[in-house]
Amino acid sequence: MAKTKRGRVLWSLPSRGRGTCPVCSSTRIKLLYSQTKTDGTMLKVCKKCSKAIQSRVDQVTV
């Protein structure tokens, strides 16, 4: 892959794919990973929280 194409898809996302993680509340961080709560709702989370245990993800109120 050419280096000029790396991360290009992020340009089309709002705020370049950055925001506040709903699980750990980190600000201005890339939200590129999907987590599913037990009720079926999808959340976009950061890299650290993509490996979070399910109980921590379920505590999020959006």
N, CA, C, O and CB atoms as a CASP TS submission, in Angstrom:
PFRMAT TS
TARGET T0000
AUTHOR 0000-0000-0000
METHOD Language model
MODEL 1
PARENT N/A
ATOM      1  N   MET     1       0.844  -1.171   0.000  1.00  0.00           N
ATOM      2  CA  MET     1       0.000   0.000   0.000  1.00  0.00           C
ATOM      3  C   MET     1       0.891   1.236   0.000  1.00  0.00           C
ATOM      4  O   MET     1       1.855   1.325   0.760  1.00  0.00           O
ATOM      5  CB  MET     1      -0.962  -0.003   1.216  1.00  0.00           C
ATOM      6  N   ALA     2       0.562   2.161  -0.842  1.00  0.00           N
ATOM      7  CA  ALA     2       1.332   3.389  -0.907  1.00  0.00           C
ATOM      8  C   ALA     2       1.103   4.228   0.348  1.00  0.00           C
ATOM      9  O   ALA     2       0.012   4.226   0.919  1.00  0.00           O
ATOM     10  CB  ALA     2       0.963   4.188  -2.164  1.00  0.00           C
ATOM     11  N   LYS     3       2.128   4.934   0.763  1.00  0.00           N
ATOM     12  CA  LYS     3       2.016   5.732   1.979  1.00  0.00           C
ATOM     13  C   LYS     3       1.049   6.895   1.813  1.00  0.00           C
ATOM     14  O   LYS     3       0.520   7.398   2.804  1.00  0.00           O
ATOM     15  CB  LYS     3       3.378   6.254   2.385  1.00  0.00           C
ATOM     16  N   THR     4       0.807   7.332   0.587  1.00  0.00           N
ATOM     17  CA  THR     4      -0.119   8.442   0.379  1.00  0.00           C
ATOM     18  C   THR     4      -1.564   8.020   0.601  1.00  0.00           C
ATOM     19  O   THR     4      -2.425   8.881   0.784  1.00  0.00           O
ATOM     20  CB  THR     4       0.044   9.005  -1.022  1.00  0.00           C
ATOM     21  N   LYS     5      -1.855   6.736   0.590  1.00  0.00           N
ATOM     22  CA  LYS     5      -3.229   6.253   0.768  1.00  0.00           C
ATOM     23  C   LYS     5      -3.536   5.866   2.211  1.00  0.00           C
ATOM     24  O   LYS     5      -4.701   5.635   2.537  1.00  0.00           O
ATOM     25  CB  LYS     5      -3.478   5.065  -0.135  1.00  0.00           C
ATOM     26  N   ARG     6      -2.552   5.788   3.072  1.00  0.00           N
ATOM     27  CA  ARG     6      -2.774   5.365   4.447  1.00  0.00           C
ATOM     28  C   ARG     6      -3.605   6.395   5.201  1.00  0.00           C
ATOM     29  O   ARG     6      -3.267   7.578   5.227  1.00  0.00           O
ATOM     30  CB  ARG     6      -1.440   5.136   5.159  1.00  0.00           C
ATOM     31  N   GLY     7      -4.681   5.943   5.807  1.00  0.00           N
ATOM     32  CA  GLY     7      -5.518   6.825   6.593  1.00  0.00           C
ATOM     33  C   GLY     7      -6.415   7.717   5.768  1.00  0.00           C
ATOM     34  O   GLY     7      -7.091   8.582   6.326  1.00  0.00           O
ATOM     35  N   ARG     8      -6.445   7.541   4.471  1.00  0.00           N
ATOM     36  CA  ARG     8      -7.236   8.409   3.600  1.00  0.00           C
ATOM     37  C   ARG     8      -8.731   8.260   3.871  1.00  0.00           C
ATOM     38  O   ARG     8      -9.486   9.224   3.742  1.00  0.00           O
ATOM     39  CB  ARG     8      -6.939   8.099   2.135  1.00  0.00           C
ATOM     40  N   VAL     9      -9.154   7.067   4.241  1.00  0.00           N
ATOM     41  CA  VAL     9     -10.573   6.830   4.506  1.00  0.00           C
ATOM     42  C   VAL     9     -11.059   7.644   5.708  1.00  0.00           C
ATOM     43  O   VAL     9     -12.247   7.950   5.808  1.00  0.00           O
ATOM     44  CB  VAL     9     -10.824   5.335   4.747  1.00  0.00           C
ATOM     45  N   LEU    10     -10.150   7.995   6.617  1.00  0.00           N
ATOM     46  CA  LEU    10     -10.526   8.789   7.784  1.00  0.00           C
ATOM     47  C   LEU    10     -10.936  10.202   7.402  1.00  0.00           C
ATOM     48  O   LEU    10     -11.678  10.848   8.141  1.00  0.00           O
ATOM     49  CB  LEU    10      -9.381   8.838   8.774  1.00  0.00           C
ATOM     50  N   TRP    11     -10.470  10.687   6.271  1.00  0.00           N
ATOM     51  CA  TRP    11     -10.800  12.052   5.860  1.00  0.00           C
ATOM     52  C   TRP    11     -12.280  12.217   5.600  1.00  0.00           C
ATOM     53  O   TRP    11     -12.817  13.313   5.762  1.00  0.00           O
ATOM     54  CB  TRP    11     -10.020  12.433   4.622  1.00  0.00           C
ATOM     55  N   SER    12     -12.951  11.145   5.198  1.00  0.00           N
ATOM     56  CA  SER    12     -14.375  11.240   4.885  1.00  0.00           C
ATOM     57  C   SER    12     -15.254  11.123   6.133  1.00  0.00           C
ATOM     58  O   SER    12     -16.443  11.436   6.072  1.00  0.00           O
ATOM     59  CB  SER    12     -14.756  10.162   3.887  1.00  0.00           C
ATOM     60  N   LEU    13     -14.699  10.685   7.245  1.00  0.00           N
ATOM     61  CA  LEU    13     -15.466  10.556   8.478  1.00  0.00           C
ATOM     62  C   LEU    13     -15.603  11.912   9.166  1.00  0.00           C
ATOM     63  O   LEU    13     -14.727  12.766   9.031  1.00  0.00           O
ATOM     64  CB  LEU    13     -14.801   9.541   9.422  1.00  0.00           C
ATOM     65  N   PRO    14     -16.701  12.116   9.905  1.00  0.00           N
ATOM     66  CA  PRO    14     -16.836  13.378  10.631  1.00  0.00           C
ATOM     67  C   PRO    14     -15.728  13.518  11.677  1.00  0.00           C
ATOM     68  O   PRO    14     -15.436  12.568  12.403  1.00  0.00           O
ATOM     69  CB  PRO    14     -18.221  13.468  11.303  1.00  0.00           C
ATOM     70  N   SER    15     -15.132  14.663  11.752  1.00  0.00           N
ATOM     71  CA  SER    15     -14.029  14.971  12.680  1.00  0.00           C
ATOM     72  C   SER    15     -12.855  14.025  12.492  1.00  0.00           C
ATOM     73  O   SER    15     -12.108  13.750  13.431  1.00  0.00           O
ATOM     74  CB  SER    15     -14.516  14.901  14.127  1.00  0.00           C
ATOM     75  N   ARG    16     -12.698  13.524  11.253  1.00  0.00           N
ATOM     76  CA  ARG    16     -11.603  12.606  10.913  1.00  0.00           C
ATOM     77  C   ARG    16     -11.608  11.347  11.778  1.00  0.00           C
ATOM     78  O   ARG    16     -10.555  10.757  12.018  1.00  0.00           O
ATOM     79  CB  ARG    16     -10.267  13.315  11.059  1.00  0.00           C
ATOM     80  N   GLY    17     -12.793  10.931  12.250  1.00  0.00           N
ATOM     81  CA  GLY    17     -12.914   9.708  13.039  1.00  0.00           C
ATOM     82  C   GLY    17     -12.579   9.898  14.497  1.00  0.00           C
ATOM     83  O   GLY    17     -12.425   8.919  15.228  1.00  0.00           O
ATOM     84  N   ARG    18     -12.462  11.129  14.933  1.00  0.00           N
ATOM     85  CA  ARG    18     -12.110  11.399  16.331  1.00  0.00           C
ATOM     86  C   ARG    18     -13.319  11.847  17.126  1.00  0.00           C
ATOM     87  O   ARG    18     -14.289  12.369  16.578  1.00  0.00           O
ATOM     88  CB  ARG    18     -11.016  12.459  16.412  1.00  0.00           C
ATOM     89  N   GLY    19     -13.242  11.631  18.431  1.00  0.00           N
ATOM     90  CA  GLY    19     -14.320  12.036  19.317  1.00  0.00           C
ATOM     91  C   GLY    19     -13.982  11.636  20.743  1.00  0.00           C
ATOM     92  O   GLY    19     -12.817  11.428  21.082  1.00  0.00           O
ATOM     93  N   THR    20     -15.004  11.531  21.570  1.00  0.00           N
ATOM     94  CA  THR    20     -14.835  11.124  22.963  1.00  0.00           C
ATOM     95  C   THR    20     -15.316   9.693  23.112  1.00  0.00           C
ATOM     96  O   THR    20     -16.444   9.368  22.744  1.00  0.00           O
ATOM     97  CB  THR    20     -15.605  12.071  23.930  1.00  0.00           C
ATOM     98  N   CYS    21     -14.473   8.855  23.643  1.00  0.00           N
ATOM     99  CA  CYS    21     -14.821   7.444  23.828  1.00  0.00           C
ATOM    100  C   CYS    21     -15.895   7.336  24.916  1.00  0.00           C
ATOM    101  O   CYS    21     -15.723   7.878  26.008  1.00  0.00           O
ATOM    102  CB  CYS    21     -13.555   6.597  24.205  1.00  0.00           C
ATOM    103  N   PRO    22     -17.005   6.639  24.627  1.00  0.00           N
ATOM    104  CA  PRO    22     -18.069   6.532  25.630  1.00  0.00           C
ATOM    105  C   PRO    22     -17.714   5.627  26.812  1.00  0.00           C
ATOM    106  O   PRO    22     -18.350   5.728  27.861  1.00  0.00           O
ATOM    107  CB  PRO    22     -19.321   6.021  24.978  1.00  0.00           C
ATOM    108  N   VAL    23     -16.732   4.757  26.675  1.00  0.00           N
ATOM    109  CA  VAL    23     -16.388   3.822  27.747  1.00  0.00           C
ATOM    110  C   VAL    23     -15.391   4.445  28.725  1.00  0.00           C
ATOM    111  O   VAL    23     -15.611   4.418  29.936  1.00  0.00           O
ATOM    112  CB  VAL    23     -15.809   2.528  27.160  1.00  0.00           C
ATOM    113  N   CYS    24     -14.290   5.008  28.202  1.00  0.00           N
ATOM    114  CA  CYS    24     -13.244   5.527  29.086  1.00  0.00           C
ATOM    115  C   CYS    24     -13.218   7.049  29.152  1.00  0.00           C
ATOM    116  O   CYS    24     -12.439   7.613  29.921  1.00  0.00           O
ATOM    117  CB  CYS    24     -11.899   5.027  28.633  1.00  0.00           C
ATOM    118  N   SER    25     -14.043   7.719  28.373  1.00  0.00           N
ATOM    119  CA  SER    25     -14.169   9.180  28.352  1.00  0.00           C
ATOM    120  C   SER    25     -12.898   9.898  27.911  1.00  0.00           C
ATOM    121  O   SER    25     -12.698  11.060  28.264  1.00  0.00           O
ATOM    122  CB  SER    25     -14.562   9.669  29.714  1.00  0.00           C
ATOM    123  N   SER    26     -12.039   9.232  27.147  1.00  0.00           N
ATOM    124  CA  SER    26     -10.867   9.897  26.573  1.00  0.00           C
ATOM    125  C   SER    26     -11.340  10.829  25.467  1.00  0.00           C
ATOM    126  O   SER    26     -12.196  10.464  24.661  1.00  0.00           O
ATOM    127  CB  SER    26      -9.829   8.858  26.025  1.00  0.00           C
ATOM    128  N   THR    27     -10.782  12.031  25.433  1.00  0.00           N
ATOM    129  CA  THR    27     -11.225  13.016  24.456  1.00  0.00           C
ATOM    130  C   THR    27     -10.255  13.077  23.287  1.00  0.00           C
ATOM    131  O   THR    27      -9.081  12.731  23.423  1.00  0.00           O
ATOM    132  CB  THR    27     -11.366  14.396  25.105  1.00  0.00           C
ATOM    133  N   ARG    28     -10.759  13.524  22.129  1.00  0.00           N
ATOM    134  CA  ARG    28      -9.979  13.706  20.905  1.00  0.00           C
ATOM    135  C   ARG    28      -9.198  12.455  20.529  1.00  0.00           C
ATOM    136  O   ARG    28      -8.020  12.533  20.179  1.00  0.00           O
ATOM    137  CB  ARG    28      -9.025  14.872  21.064  1.00  0.00           C
ATOM    138  N   ILE    29      -9.856  11.302  20.603  1.00  0.00           N
ATOM    139  CA  ILE    29      -9.216  10.026  20.322  1.00  0.00           C
ATOM    140  C   ILE    29      -9.960   9.370  19.154  1.00  0.00           C
ATOM    141  O   ILE    29     -11.156   9.599  18.970  1.00  0.00           O
ATOM    142  CB  ILE    29      -9.212   9.099  21.593  1.00  0.00           C
ATOM    143  N   LYS    30      -9.261   8.566  18.377  1.00  0.00           N
ATOM    144  CA  LYS    30      -9.880   7.904  17.224  1.00  0.00           C
ATOM    145  C   LYS    30     -10.853   6.829  17.687  1.00  0.00           C
ATOM    146  O   LYS    30     -10.505   5.965  18.492  1.00  0.00           O
ATOM    147  CB  LYS    30      -8.805   7.288  16.306  1.00  0.00           C
ATOM    148  N   LEU    31     -12.069   6.891  17.172  1.00  0.00           N
ATOM    149  CA  LEU    31     -13.107   5.924  17.496  1.00  0.00           C
ATOM    150  C   LEU    31     -13.335   5.053  16.269  1.00  0.00           C
ATOM    151  O   LEU    31     -14.228   5.317  15.464  1.00  0.00           O
ATOM    152  CB  LEU    31     -14.430   6.632  17.945  1.00  0.00           C
ATOM    153  N   LEU    32     -12.527   4.022  16.135  1.00  0.00           N
ATOM    154  CA  LEU    32     -12.542   3.203  14.932  1.00  0.00           C
ATOM    155  C   LEU    32     -13.058   1.790  15.158  1.00  0.00           C
ATOM    156  O   LEU    32     -13.210   1.037  14.197  1.00  0.00           O
ATOM    157  CB  LEU    32     -11.173   3.139  14.360  1.00  0.00           C
ATOM    158  N   TYR    33     -13.327   1.415  16.386  1.00  0.00           N
ATOM    159  CA  TYR    33     -13.686   0.039  16.694  1.00  0.00           C
ATOM    160  C   TYR    33     -15.132  -0.035  17.171  1.00  0.00           C
ATOM    161  O   TYR    33     -15.605   0.864  17.866  1.00  0.00           O
ATOM    162  CB  TYR    33     -12.739  -0.543  17.757  1.00  0.00           C
ATOM    163  N   SER    34     -15.825  -1.089  16.804  1.00  0.00           N
ATOM    164  CA  SER    34     -17.227  -1.272  17.176  1.00  0.00           C
ATOM    165  C   SER    34     -17.338  -2.254  18.335  1.00  0.00           C
ATOM    166  O   SER    34     -16.686  -3.298  18.345  1.00  0.00           O
ATOM    167  CB  SER    34     -18.053  -1.767  15.970  1.00  0.00           C
ATOM    168  N   GLN    35     -18.162  -1.910  19.298  1.00  0.00           N
ATOM    169  CA  GLN    35     -18.494  -2.792  20.414  1.00  0.00           C
ATOM    170  C   GLN    35     -20.004  -2.887  20.465  1.00  0.00           C
ATOM    171  O   GLN    35     -20.692  -1.900  20.207  1.00  0.00           O
ATOM    172  CB  GLN    35     -17.902  -2.269  21.778  1.00  0.00           C
ATOM    173  N   THR    36     -20.531  -4.045  20.790  1.00  0.00           N
ATOM    174  CA  THR    36     -21.967  -4.251  20.886  1.00  0.00           C
ATOM    175  C   THR    36     -22.357  -4.468  22.339  1.00  0.00           C
ATOM    176  O   THR    36     -21.781  -5.305  23.034  1.00  0.00           O
ATOM    177  CB  THR    36     -22.409  -5.444  20.019  1.00  0.00           C
ATOM    178  N   LYS    37     -23.350  -3.696  22.787  1.00  0.00           N
ATOM    179  CA  LYS    37     -23.888  -3.900  24.122  1.00  0.00           C
ATOM    180  C   LYS    37     -24.794  -5.124  24.088  1.00  0.00           C
ATOM    181  O   LYS    37     -25.152  -5.598  23.010  1.00  0.00           O
ATOM    182  CB  LYS    37     -24.658  -2.639  24.622  1.00  0.00           C
ATOM    183  N   THR    38     -25.168  -5.637  25.253  1.00  0.00           N
ATOM    184  CA  THR    38     -25.993  -6.841  25.298  1.00  0.00           C
ATOM    185  C   THR    38     -27.389  -6.596  24.749  1.00  0.00           C
ATOM    186  O   THR    38     -28.055  -7.543  24.332  1.00  0.00           O
ATOM    187  CB  THR    38     -26.086  -7.358  26.717  1.00  0.00           C
ATOM    188  N   ASP    39     -27.851  -5.342  24.738  1.00  0.00           N
ATOM    189  CA  ASP    39     -29.172  -5.055  24.173  1.00  0.00           C
ATOM    190  C   ASP    39     -29.125  -4.875  22.654  1.00  0.00           C
ATOM    191  O   ASP    39     -30.161  -4.642  22.031  1.00  0.00           O
ATOM    192  CB  ASP    39     -29.753  -3.804  24.819  1.00  0.00           C
ATOM    193  N   GLY    40     -27.943  -4.980  22.053  1.00  0.00           N
ATOM    194  CA  GLY    40     -27.814  -4.931  20.602  1.00  0.00           C
ATOM    195  C   GLY    40     -27.351  -3.602  20.024  1.00  0.00           C
ATOM    196  O   GLY    40     -27.124  -3.505  18.818  1.00  0.00           O
ATOM    197  N   THR    41     -27.206  -2.571  20.860  1.00  0.00           N
ATOM    198  CA  THR    41     -26.741  -1.281  20.345  1.00  0.00           C
ATOM    199  C   THR    41     -25.257  -1.319  20.053  1.00  0.00           C
ATOM    200  O   THR    41     -24.478  -1.922  20.791  1.00  0.00           O
ATOM    201  CB  THR    41     -27.048  -0.162  21.335  1.00  0.00           C
ATOM    202  N   MET    42     -24.871  -0.657  18.952  1.00  0.00           N
ATOM    203  CA  MET    42     -23.473  -0.597  18.556  1.00  0.00           C
ATOM    204  C   MET    42     -22.861   0.706  19.076  1.00  0.00           C
ATOM    205  O   MET    42     -23.489   1.763  19.022  1.00  0.00           O
ATOM    206  CB  MET    42     -23.329  -0.703  17.011  1.00  0.00           C
ATOM    207  N   LEU    43     -21.642   0.616  19.573  1.00  0.00           N
ATOM    208  CA  LEU    43     -20.887   1.780  20.032  1.00  0.00           C
ATOM    209  C   LEU    43     -19.573   1.839  19.273  1.00  0.00           C
ATOM    210  O   LEU    43     -18.978   0.804  18.972  1.00  0.00           O
ATOM    211  CB  LEU    43     -20.638   1.724  21.569  1.00  0.00           C
ATOM    212  N   LYS    44     -19.123   3.033  18.966  1.00  0.00           N
ATOM    213  CA  LYS    44     -17.791   3.227  18.402  1.00  0.00           C
ATOM    214  C   LYS    44     -16.885   3.585  19.562  1.00  0.00           C
ATOM    215  O   LYS    44     -17.135   4.560  20.270  1.00  0.00           O
ATOM    216  CB  LYS    44     -17.774   4.342  17.280  1.00  0.00           C
ATOM    217  N   VAL    45     -15.818   2.793  19.766  1.00  0.00           N
ATOM    218  CA  VAL    45     -14.926   2.978  20.898  1.00  0.00           C
ATOM    219  C   VAL    45     -13.480   3.081  20.430  1.00  0.00           C
ATOM    220  O   VAL    45     -13.174   2.810  19.269  1.00  0.00           O
ATOM    221  CB  VAL    45     -15.083   1.830  21.898  1.00  0.00           C
ATOM    222  N   CYS    46     -12.591   3.476  21.343  1.00  0.00           N
ATOM    223  CA  CYS    46     -11.175   3.614  21.030  1.00  0.00           C
ATOM    224  C   CYS    46     -10.493   2.246  21.054  1.00  0.00           C
ATOM    225  O   CYS    46     -11.121   1.234  21.365  1.00  0.00           O
ATOM    226  CB  CYS    46     -10.493   4.576  22.022  1.00  0.00           C
ATOM    227  N   LYS    47      -9.221   2.227  20.726  1.00  0.00           N
ATOM    228  CA  LYS    47      -8.470   0.976  20.637  1.00  0.00           C
ATOM    229  C   LYS    47      -8.351   0.296  22.001  1.00  0.00           C
ATOM    230  O   LYS    47      -8.443  -0.928  22.094  1.00  0.00           O
ATOM    231  CB  LYS    47      -7.077   1.237  20.059  1.00  0.00           C
ATOM    232  N   LYS    48      -8.145   1.088  23.063  1.00  0.00           N
ATOM    233  CA  LYS    48      -8.034   0.505  24.398  1.00  0.00           C
ATOM    234  C   LYS    48      -9.324  -0.192  24.809  1.00  0.00           C
ATOM    235  O   LYS    48      -9.299  -1.279  25.386  1.00  0.00           O
ATOM    236  CB  LYS    48      -7.677   1.580  25.418  1.00  0.00           C
ATOM    237  N   CYS    49     -10.443   0.442  24.506  1.00  0.00           N
ATOM    238  CA  CYS    49     -11.736  -0.076  24.945  1.00  0.00           C
ATOM    239  C   CYS    49     -12.300  -1.134  24.011  1.00  0.00           C
ATOM    240  O   CYS    49     -13.335  -1.730  24.309  1.00  0.00           O
ATOM    241  CB  CYS    49     -12.717   1.051  25.073  1.00  0.00           C
ATOM    242  N   SER    50     -11.643  -1.376  22.894  1.00  0.00           N
ATOM    243  CA  SER    50     -12.122  -2.430  22.001  1.00  0.00           C
ATOM    244  C   SER    50     -11.938  -3.800  22.638  1.00  0.00           C
ATOM    245  O   SER    50     -12.581  -4.767  22.231  1.00  0.00           O
ATOM    246  CB  SER    50     -11.389  -2.371  20.654  1.00  0.00           C
ATOM    247  N   LYS    51     -11.077  -3.883  23.620  1.00  0.00           N
ATOM    248  CA  LYS    51     -10.826  -5.129  24.331  1.00  0.00           C
ATOM    249  C   LYS    51     -11.422  -5.123  25.737  1.00  0.00           C
ATOM    250  O   LYS    51     -11.101  -5.989  26.551  1.00  0.00           O
ATOM    251  CB  LYS    51      -9.339  -5.389  24.406  1.00  0.00           C
ATOM    252  N   ALA    52     -12.292  -4.144  26.025  1.00  0.00           N
ATOM    253  CA  ALA    52     -12.886  -4.014  27.357  1.00  0.00           C
ATOM    254  C   ALA    52     -13.864  -5.153  27.617  1.00  0.00           C
ATOM    255  O   ALA    52     -14.448  -5.713  26.689  1.00  0.00           O
ATOM    256  CB  ALA    52     -13.599  -2.655  27.504  1.00  0.00           C
ATOM    257  N   ILE    53     -14.033  -5.484  28.889  1.00  0.00           N
ATOM    258  CA  ILE    53     -14.962  -6.554  29.244  1.00  0.00           C
ATOM    259  C   ILE    53     -16.398  -6.072  29.011  1.00  0.00           C
ATOM    260  O   ILE    53     -16.667  -4.871  29.030  1.00  0.00           O
ATOM    261  CB  ILE    53     -14.760  -6.999  30.726  1.00  0.00           C
ATOM    262  N   GLN    54     -17.302  -7.005  28.795  1.00  0.00           N
ATOM    263  CA  GLN    54     -18.668  -6.680  28.398  1.00  0.00           C
ATOM    264  C   GLN    54     -19.407  -5.882  29.463  1.00  0.00           C
ATOM    265  O   GLN    54     -20.212  -5.016  29.118  1.00  0.00           O
ATOM    266  CB  GLN    54     -19.430  -7.945  28.091  1.00  0.00           C
ATOM    267  N   SER    55     -19.166  -6.139  30.727  1.00  0.00           N
ATOM    268  CA  SER    55     -19.863  -5.412  31.782  1.00  0.00           C
ATOM    269  C   SER    55     -19.524  -3.927  31.760  1.00  0.00           C
ATOM    270  O   SER    55     -20.370  -3.089  32.073  1.00  0.00           O
ATOM    271  CB  SER    55     -19.520  -6.002  33.140  1.00  0.00           C
ATOM    272  N   ARG    56     -18.298  -3.605  31.395  1.00  0.00           N
ATOM    273  CA  ARG    56     -17.891  -2.195  31.320  1.00  0.00           C
ATOM    274  C   ARG    56     -18.576  -1.500  30.137  1.00  0.00           C
ATOM    275  O   ARG    56     -18.964  -0.336  30.236  1.00  0.00           O
ATOM    276  CB  ARG    56     -16.349  -2.079  31.190  1.00  0.00           C
ATOM    277  N   VAL    57     -18.718  -2.206  29.042  1.00  0.00           N
ATOM    278  CA  VAL    57     -19.394  -1.651  27.868  1.00  0.00           C
ATOM    279  C   VAL    57     -20.877  -1.450  28.150  1.00  0.00           C
ATOM    280  O   VAL    57     -21.466  -0.472  27.692  1.00  0.00           O
ATOM    281  CB  VAL    57     -19.205  -2.569  26.647  1.00  0.00           C
ATOM    282  N   ASP    58     -21.484  -2.363  28.896  1.00  0.00           N
ATOM    283  CA  ASP    58     -22.907  -2.257  29.191  1.00  0.00           C
ATOM    284  C   ASP    58     -23.235  -1.105  30.129  1.00  0.00           C
ATOM    285  O   ASP    58     -24.383  -0.662  30.165  1.00  0.00           O
ATOM    286  CB  ASP    58     -23.399  -3.541  29.786  1.00  0.00           C
ATOM    287  N   GLN    59     -22.271  -0.608  30.886  1.00  0.00           N
ATOM    288  CA  GLN    59     -22.516   0.502  31.820  1.00  0.00           C
ATOM    289  C   GLN    59     -22.682   1.838  31.106  1.00  0.00           C
ATOM    290  O   GLN    59     -23.136   2.808  31.713  1.00  0.00           O
ATOM    291  CB  GLN    59     -21.377   0.601  32.819  1.00  0.00           C
ATOM    292  N   VAL    60     -22.320   1.900  29.830  1.00  0.00           N
ATOM    293  CA  VAL    60     -22.376   3.146  29.076  1.00  0.00           C
ATOM    294  C   VAL    60     -23.816   3.537  28.818  1.00  0.00           C
ATOM    295  O   VAL    60     -24.630   2.717  28.392  1.00  0.00           O
ATOM    296  CB  VAL    60     -21.613   3.017  27.755  1.00  0.00           C
ATOM    297  N   THR    61     -24.129   4.820  29.085  1.00  0.00           N
ATOM    298  CA  THR    61     -25.431   5.378  28.717  1.00  0.00           C
ATOM    299  C   THR    61     -25.200   6.429  27.658  1.00  0.00           C
ATOM    300  O   THR    61     -24.505   7.420  27.885  1.00  0.00           O
ATOM    301  CB  THR    61     -26.176   5.978  29.953  1.00  0.00           C
ATOM    302  N   VAL    62     -25.787   6.206  26.500  1.00  0.00           N
ATOM    303  CA  VAL    62     -25.576   7.133  25.381  1.00  0.00           C
ATOM    304  C   VAL    62     -26.829   7.914  25.129  1.00  0.00           C
ATOM    305  O   VAL    62     -26.863   8.751  24.227  1.00  0.00           O
ATOM    306  CB  VAL    62     -25.152   6.390  24.108  1.00  0.00           C
TER
END
